[in-house]
Amino acid sequence: MGKSAINHNFNSNGASRSLDWTDLIKLCTFAFIVIFSLLTKNTIASLLLFSTLVFFDRKYIVSLLLLTPLVETILLVKEGFTITRVVAIIFTGVFCYDLMTHKKIHYRKSIIALFMLYIIITIFGLLNSIAFGEYVVSVDWNDWAIVSTYFKAGLPKILISLMLYFYFSNKSLEDTWDTLNITVYAISISNIVISAYFIFYGNNGTLWYDLVRLTFQDADPNEYSCMIVGLSCFPMYLLLAGKNIYNYSLGLTSISISLYSVILTLSRAGVLTIGLLIIISALYSIKNGRKTIRRFIAVTLVFCMAVLPFAGEKLKPLYARFVGYGTSSEVGKITAGRSDLWKSGLVATGDKLFLGHGGSSITSRWVNQKALGRSSVMHNLYLEILVQYGLVGFSIFMLLVIVNYKKMIVSAKKLVNWEQSGVFYLPSMTLFLLLFAAFSLSWEWREVVWYLLGISLGIGSLKNSSEHGLSEQAVLEG
């Protein structure tokens, strides 16, 4: 039954089809809306346009959810309320409507249990902050500020992640493939638009000693660079697994301009994440045979010849960033003080090992203020969770991540003979890159990590369900 059975099922349902003219029109429309949003910074008009497109084609909701965190600093509904949160509300409407059309809801009890446990630990962390958090007496912080922040930023990202899990675990294999296929093109095009806007128009400069670092308007340069590298998994897949010259050209252009924009930020986290992306791409090429390996080598050479000459002057200050420009070789200075923050976080974790100091965005800043005399986040997702929620919260979060990759490995084995199955793993690969970047960034309060976790878990669950798309027997025999 093997590969032919799988290909027959997909081809007969249209999942392996090429883009038709309606898809191209919608992709052009999506690109136009991204350009319009960047140039006008009109959040309301942008939301209306995006909502209209999603109304006509639900496949664009994933692209919208993953891209808006990149540009949210210039698309504010009001202070502290970004386009990312409004898009999450739009998705909630889509989710609720679609959920009502399902006669039977498919889900894994173990995954729901982990989500619910993490929500419980965050609620406990909220109460912990109010009852025992010494920082509540800090200027501008009180019980209401902590509760308000939790319900605005803390809880919603977890609930949307849970909704995304339900949403994808109840989709057919073919519908999910089609959605991710469109997402590959939409994100590849959008990365070009956003990077070009950043390079030529929408950037701010900040000083690091006598070096100028560029960043997307009002965004943290490290967060911007790591997010765009993470999303570069999509054009990289298009480049390595594409079927025609148009795919190769779009993928190469998107990768080149995105990575060049990262060089301009002088972000060490961004450059290290690029290195991991290259390693993953090389492993994928080796797995897929000589043709893909040759393409990977050719692309690497073309990129070096086309981009590095323009980036030459920026490589020197980037090198200075890694070796501690203007400083001695002390570890704390080379890491821009991050190692001191990490030591502070580990000490604070030891003080309240199991349940942490309280689930508030100010917790780590208070810890570092006491230990180091400066209010700063931990610059590490894992330490943020440890400090706020202790070993209990950290263990639940890591279990969610481990379950996700366990499901991805199982799914990969089941679809090993289907050459186009790689698109299913792109959200997990993007998540992997962001989790790697999270060793030096406080992603705990950023939605994009949770969105990708929910999508990845949902995809892993639908592939193991005999109720959707291919029969389980057909997949197993494949």
XYZ file of C-alpha atoms in Angstrom:
478
model
C 0.000 0.000 0.000
C 3.020 2.237 0.851
C 3.818 5.500 -0.829
C 1.404 5.061 -3.712
C -1.549 4.793 -1.325
C -0.517 7.955 0.470
C 0.018 9.899 -2.747
C -3.300 8.631 -4.117
C -5.163 9.844 -1.041
C -3.516 13.267 -1.157
C -3.766 13.761 -4.898
C -7.399 12.698 -5.004
C -8.213 15.298 -2.358
C -6.189 18.065 -3.983
C -3.599 18.506 -1.235
C -0.685 18.086 -3.608
C -1.979 20.528 -6.177
C -0.027 23.533 -7.369
C -1.184 27.047 -6.571
C -3.989 28.160 -8.876
C -4.821 31.688 -9.964
C -7.181 32.283 -7.003
C -4.380 31.341 -4.592
C -2.010 33.734 -6.361
C -4.544 36.569 -6.146
C -5.048 35.964 -2.424
C -1.289 35.797 -1.810
C -0.832 39.099 -3.647
C -3.662 40.542 -1.561
C -2.005 39.343 1.645
C 1.301 40.918 0.568
C -0.493 44.175 -0.309
C -2.115 44.318 3.139
C 1.284 43.775 4.816
C 2.775 46.612 2.726
C -0.219 48.842 3.463
C 0.065 48.130 7.191
C 3.769 48.982 7.309
C 3.495 52.188 5.303
C 0.313 53.623 6.834
C 0.588 52.182 10.347
C -3.200 52.291 10.322
C -4.098 49.463 12.658
C -7.871 49.616 12.235
C -7.747 49.589 8.420
C -5.163 46.792 8.468
C -7.340 44.678 10.761
C -10.373 45.181 8.532
C -8.410 44.110 5.455
C -6.859 41.083 7.179
C -10.218 40.070 8.642
C -11.852 40.249 5.222
C -9.178 38.019 3.702
C -9.480 35.499 6.546
C -13.271 35.535 6.119
C -12.856 34.427 2.496
C -9.985 32.026 3.158
C -9.288 30.606 6.634
C -5.887 29.314 5.539
C -4.377 32.773 6.140
C -5.122 32.845 9.865
C -1.873 30.988 10.670
C 0.270 33.407 8.657
C -1.447 36.311 10.366
C -0.939 34.879 13.863
C 2.770 34.234 13.263
C 3.599 37.502 11.477
C 1.856 40.097 13.624
C 4.317 39.752 16.561
C 7.035 40.945 14.138
C 5.285 44.226 13.364
C 3.196 44.843 16.477
C 5.367 47.740 17.683
C 4.046 49.970 14.893
C 0.470 48.652 14.884
C -1.049 49.621 18.226
C -4.788 49.757 18.837
C -4.044 51.698 21.992
C -1.136 51.829 24.396
C -0.291 48.281 25.468
C -2.916 46.701 23.193
C -1.278 45.528 19.989
C -2.497 44.054 16.724
C -1.240 40.662 17.964
C -3.920 40.559 20.636
C -6.661 41.700 18.278
C -5.696 38.997 15.755
C -5.900 36.502 18.624
C -9.466 37.684 19.218
C -10.235 37.228 15.505
C -8.866 33.685 15.674
C -11.004 33.010 18.749
C -14.079 33.896 16.680
C -12.957 31.624 13.845
C -12.231 28.839 16.317
C -15.601 29.077 18.060
C -17.490 29.096 14.767
C -15.586 26.117 13.369
C -15.842 24.200 16.627
C -19.629 24.315 16.415
C -19.530 22.573 13.030
C -17.737 19.498 14.396
C -19.990 16.694 15.537
C -17.176 15.063 17.466
C -14.201 16.894 18.980
C -10.908 15.024 18.724
C -8.255 15.654 21.388
C -5.662 13.933 23.555
C -6.497 13.919 27.256
C -2.824 14.008 28.241
C -2.230 17.242 26.316
C -5.360 18.907 27.693
C -4.276 17.873 31.187
C -0.858 19.496 30.713
C -2.405 22.737 29.443
C -4.841 22.827 32.365
C -2.055 22.112 34.853
C -0.004 24.976 33.447
C -3.002 27.314 33.669
C -3.506 26.239 37.294
C 0.151 26.877 38.129
C -0.027 30.353 36.535
C -3.152 31.163 38.559
C -1.347 29.978 41.685
C 1.602 32.122 40.617
C -0.732 35.111 40.341
C -2.014 34.532 43.882
C 1.549 33.917 45.029
C 2.539 37.322 43.650
C -0.258 39.080 45.470
C 0.199 37.242 48.775
C 3.977 36.963 49.034
C 5.512 39.155 46.304
C 7.600 41.824 48.018
C 7.639 43.731 44.714
C 3.915 44.561 45.011
C 4.918 47.559 47.091
C 7.142 48.831 44.259
C 6.308 52.105 42.568
C 3.443 51.804 40.044
C 2.819 48.163 41.020
C -0.066 46.902 43.119
C -2.453 43.968 43.284
C -4.588 45.280 40.442
C -1.588 45.873 38.156
C -0.485 42.247 38.573
C -4.004 40.835 38.044
C -4.592 43.081 35.024
C -1.290 42.093 33.394
C -2.043 38.400 33.889
C -5.465 38.602 32.244
C -4.170 40.818 29.413
C -0.954 38.948 28.591
C -0.379 35.930 30.821
C -3.526 33.826 30.453
C -4.645 34.687 26.857
C -1.528 33.290 25.165
C -2.023 29.915 26.872
C -5.731 29.822 25.999
C -5.019 30.670 22.344
C -2.378 27.936 22.302
C -4.990 25.490 23.618
C -7.476 26.678 20.976
C -4.876 26.226 18.242
C -4.309 22.686 19.480
C -8.049 21.948 19.228
C -8.289 23.730 15.877
C -5.574 21.689 14.164
C -6.205 18.368 15.865
C -9.724 18.476 14.398
C -8.637 19.326 10.866
C -8.121 16.726 8.165
C -4.593 15.893 7.049
C -5.313 17.380 3.625
C -6.732 20.655 4.989
C -3.748 21.074 7.282
C -1.320 20.429 4.433
C -3.118 23.017 2.314
C -3.059 25.586 5.139
C 0.648 25.091 5.784
C 1.433 25.165 2.062
C -0.210 28.592 1.783
C 1.585 29.661 4.975
C 4.948 28.783 3.383
C 4.304 31.220 0.531
C 2.633 33.903 2.655
C 5.459 34.027 5.216
C 8.174 33.865 2.522
C 6.663 36.882 0.767
C 5.984 38.747 4.023
C 9.556 38.220 5.243
C 10.765 39.950 2.076
C 8.383 42.867 2.598
C 9.087 43.293 6.319
C 12.884 42.935 5.945
C 12.979 45.393 3.038
C 10.898 47.867 5.038
C 13.262 47.450 7.980
C 16.434 47.847 5.902
C 15.405 50.845 3.810
C 12.877 52.722 5.892
C 11.514 51.468 9.182
C 14.498 51.149 11.503
C 15.821 52.778 14.635
C 19.473 52.962 15.622
C 20.754 52.267 19.139
C 24.289 52.606 20.430
C 26.353 49.747 21.852
C 29.579 51.459 22.849
C 30.448 53.244 19.576
C 28.586 50.733 17.358
C 25.158 51.445 15.892
C 22.654 48.605 16.040
C 19.591 48.834 13.809
C 16.260 47.408 14.839
C 12.678 47.369 13.625
C 10.877 50.484 14.865
C 10.626 50.389 18.674
C 11.274 46.618 18.759
C 13.994 44.822 20.671
C 16.716 43.994 18.082
C 17.287 40.515 19.506
C 13.603 39.606 19.549
C 13.063 40.907 16.012
C 16.087 39.079 14.620
C 15.275 35.750 16.295
C 11.640 35.865 15.209
C 12.505 36.519 11.582
C 15.142 33.749 11.619
C 12.592 31.374 13.118
C 10.049 32.200 10.420
C 12.778 31.676 7.811
C 12.134 27.941 8.198
C 9.245 28.455 5.770
C 11.208 30.001 2.861
C 14.091 27.598 3.565
C 11.706 24.687 3.037
C 10.467 26.323 -0.162
C 14.060 26.660 -1.303
C 15.107 23.085 -0.528
C 11.864 21.237 -1.305
C 10.432 23.459 -4.044
C 9.459 22.015 -7.397
C 10.282 24.855 -9.804
C 12.458 27.896 -10.389
C 9.795 30.210 -8.937
C 9.908 28.352 -5.606
C 13.716 28.460 -5.537
C 13.817 32.172 -6.390
C 11.205 33.150 -3.803
C 12.869 31.039 -1.111
C 16.380 32.344 -1.854
C 15.248 35.984 -1.976
C 13.343 35.669 1.295
C 16.195 33.910 3.089
C 18.843 36.338 1.799
C 17.090 39.577 2.700
C 15.884 38.229 6.058
C 19.321 37.083 7.159
C 20.920 40.298 5.918
C 18.478 42.253 8.086
C 19.602 40.164 11.073
C 23.233 41.096 10.412
C 22.240 44.783 10.581
C 20.836 44.300 14.087
C 24.235 43.035 15.329
C 22.257 40.489 17.339
C 24.340 37.648 18.722
C 21.224 35.621 19.508
C 20.036 36.169 15.936
C 23.342 35.066 14.407
C 23.536 31.953 16.594
C 19.958 31.097 15.601
C 20.976 31.480 11.944
C 23.727 28.946 12.625
C 21.171 26.490 14.005
C 18.891 27.088 10.999
C 21.792 26.249 8.675
C 22.556 23.061 10.619
C 18.900 21.950 10.471
C 18.789 22.735 6.749
C 21.980 20.754 6.137
C 20.592 17.739 8.020
C 17.344 17.966 6.045
C 19.366 18.070 2.813
C 21.402 15.011 3.787
C 18.217 13.127 4.655
C 16.649 13.937 1.284
C 19.505 12.792 -0.921
C 22.141 14.115 -3.292
C 19.867 16.444 -5.246
C 18.891 18.400 -2.136
C 22.490 18.377 -0.865
C 23.709 19.889 -4.135
C 20.995 22.521 -3.944
C 21.916 23.364 -0.341
C 25.600 23.773 -1.237
C 24.751 25.875 -4.295
C 22.449 28.101 -2.275
C 25.079 28.559 0.426
C 27.652 29.634 -2.158
C 25.205 31.994 -3.891
C 24.243 33.529 -0.557
C 27.889 34.087 0.395
C 28.672 35.725 -2.948
C 25.495 37.808 -3.132
C 24.956 38.955 0.456
C 28.277 38.921 2.282
C 29.896 41.612 0.091
C 27.123 44.003 1.134
C 27.388 42.891 4.757
C 31.181 43.057 4.885
C 31.361 46.309 6.826
C 28.778 45.011 9.282
C 30.645 41.787 9.986
C 33.446 43.614 11.804
C 31.173 45.190 14.436
C 29.268 41.897 14.640
C 32.550 40.167 15.459
C 33.181 42.861 18.073
C 29.824 42.040 19.631
C 30.878 38.422 20.108
C 34.304 39.077 21.590
C 33.212 41.881 23.889
C 34.102 45.023 21.957
C 35.435 47.740 24.211
C 35.660 45.416 27.232
C 37.979 42.919 28.814
C 37.418 39.210 28.216
C 35.411 38.725 31.426
C 32.459 36.422 30.877
C 29.937 38.893 32.287
C 31.037 41.594 29.868
C 31.228 39.299 26.848
C 27.647 38.174 27.541
C 26.517 41.801 27.987
C 25.805 41.071 31.633
C 23.525 38.116 30.935
C 25.651 35.688 32.929
C 25.191 37.898 36.000
C 21.430 37.856 35.467
C 21.460 34.074 35.093
C 23.394 33.644 38.344
C 20.884 35.912 40.065
C 18.013 33.851 38.641
C 19.519 30.556 39.769
C 20.037 31.883 43.297
C 16.445 33.166 43.401
C 15.180 29.800 42.120
C 17.001 28.036 44.945
C 15.250 30.294 47.482
C 11.783 29.135 46.348
C 12.542 26.002 44.405
C 9.164 24.343 43.917
C 6.570 27.103 43.381
C 8.663 30.182 42.620
C 8.378 33.839 43.582
C 5.109 34.559 41.785
C 3.829 34.804 38.236
C 4.316 38.430 37.312
C 6.287 40.174 34.585
C 7.959 42.264 37.270
C 9.201 39.268 39.299
C 12.575 38.830 37.603
C 13.160 42.591 37.490
C 12.621 42.727 41.232
C 14.965 39.751 41.799
C 17.729 41.387 39.749
C 17.148 44.760 41.392
C 17.786 43.176 44.784
C 20.778 41.114 43.654
C 22.480 43.393 41.136
C 21.008 46.826 41.669
C 19.378 46.960 38.232
C 15.849 46.188 37.132
C 16.152 43.680 34.289
C 14.457 40.570 33.001
C 16.408 37.306 33.090
C 17.080 37.201 29.340
C 16.303 33.502 29.522
C 12.879 31.926 29.034
C 13.654 28.917 31.208
C 14.958 30.965 34.142
C 11.920 33.258 33.866
C 9.631 30.253 34.344
C 11.798 28.834 37.144
C 11.850 32.129 39.034
C 8.127 32.734 38.605
C 6.666 29.225 38.865
C 9.475 27.084 40.260
C 10.255 23.493 39.311
C 6.552 22.616 39.143
C 5.757 25.185 36.433
C 9.019 24.525 34.599
C 8.371 20.765 34.533
C 4.872 21.195 33.102
C 6.107 23.573 30.399
C 8.940 21.243 29.423
C 6.541 18.277 29.342
C 4.428 20.158 26.780
C 7.537 20.756 24.666
C 8.762 17.156 25.016
C 5.325 15.714 24.139
C 5.255 17.931 21.057
C 8.580 16.656 19.698
C 7.792 13.086 20.643
C 4.624 13.334 18.537
C 6.580 14.922 15.698
C 9.062 12.019 15.660
C 6.249 9.447 15.664
C 4.466 11.287 12.849
C 7.668 11.546 10.822
C 8.072 7.777 10.968
C 4.508 7.219 9.790
C 4.844 9.579 6.822
C 8.470 8.784 6.032
C 7.684 7.672 2.468
C 5.703 10.741 1.507
C 8.081 13.297 0.021
C 5.895 16.317 0.790
C 5.409 15.554 4.481
C 8.138 18.021 5.497
C 5.686 20.917 5.486
C 3.969 19.454 8.562
C 7.096 19.911 10.679
C 7.751 23.586 9.887
C 5.877 24.947 12.947
C 7.834 22.564 15.187
C 11.130 23.572 13.566
C 10.289 27.254 13.954
C 9.409 26.600 17.592
C 12.713 24.756 18.043
C 14.651 27.783 16.754
C 12.759 30.145 19.053
C 13.284 27.850 22.034
C 17.000 27.869 21.224
C 16.982 31.676 21.051
C 15.093 31.636 24.374
C 18.347 30.734 26.171
C 19.219 34.428 25.902
C 15.753 35.995 25.558
C 12.761 36.263 27.880
C 10.134 34.774 25.543
C 7.864 33.743 28.417
C 5.505 36.664 27.832
C 5.648 36.543 24.020
C 2.678 34.994 22.227
C 4.492 33.558 19.212
C 6.128 30.724 21.195
C 2.776 29.609 22.580
C 1.061 29.901 19.196
C 3.650 27.628 17.602
C 3.397 25.165 20.483
C -0.386 24.889 20.058
C -0.144 24.516 16.268
C 2.593 21.884 16.524
C 0.751 19.838 19.146
C -2.426 19.976 17.063
C -0.640 18.804 13.917
C 0.996 15.967 15.825
C -2.379 14.851 17.137
C -4.212 14.934 13.809
C -1.580 12.742 12.171
C -2.138 10.071 14.753
C -5.928 10.123 14.364
C -7.658 7.572 12.179
C -10.693 9.879 12.034
C -9.079 12.445 9.729
C -7.678 12.342 6.234
C -5.832 9.090 5.649
C -6.778 6.015 7.563
C -4.337 5.147 10.310
C -3.687 1.786 8.643
C -2.747 3.465 5.354
C -0.324 5.781 7.111
C 1.237 3.007 9.150
C 1.679 0.814 6.088
C 3.244 3.801 4.331
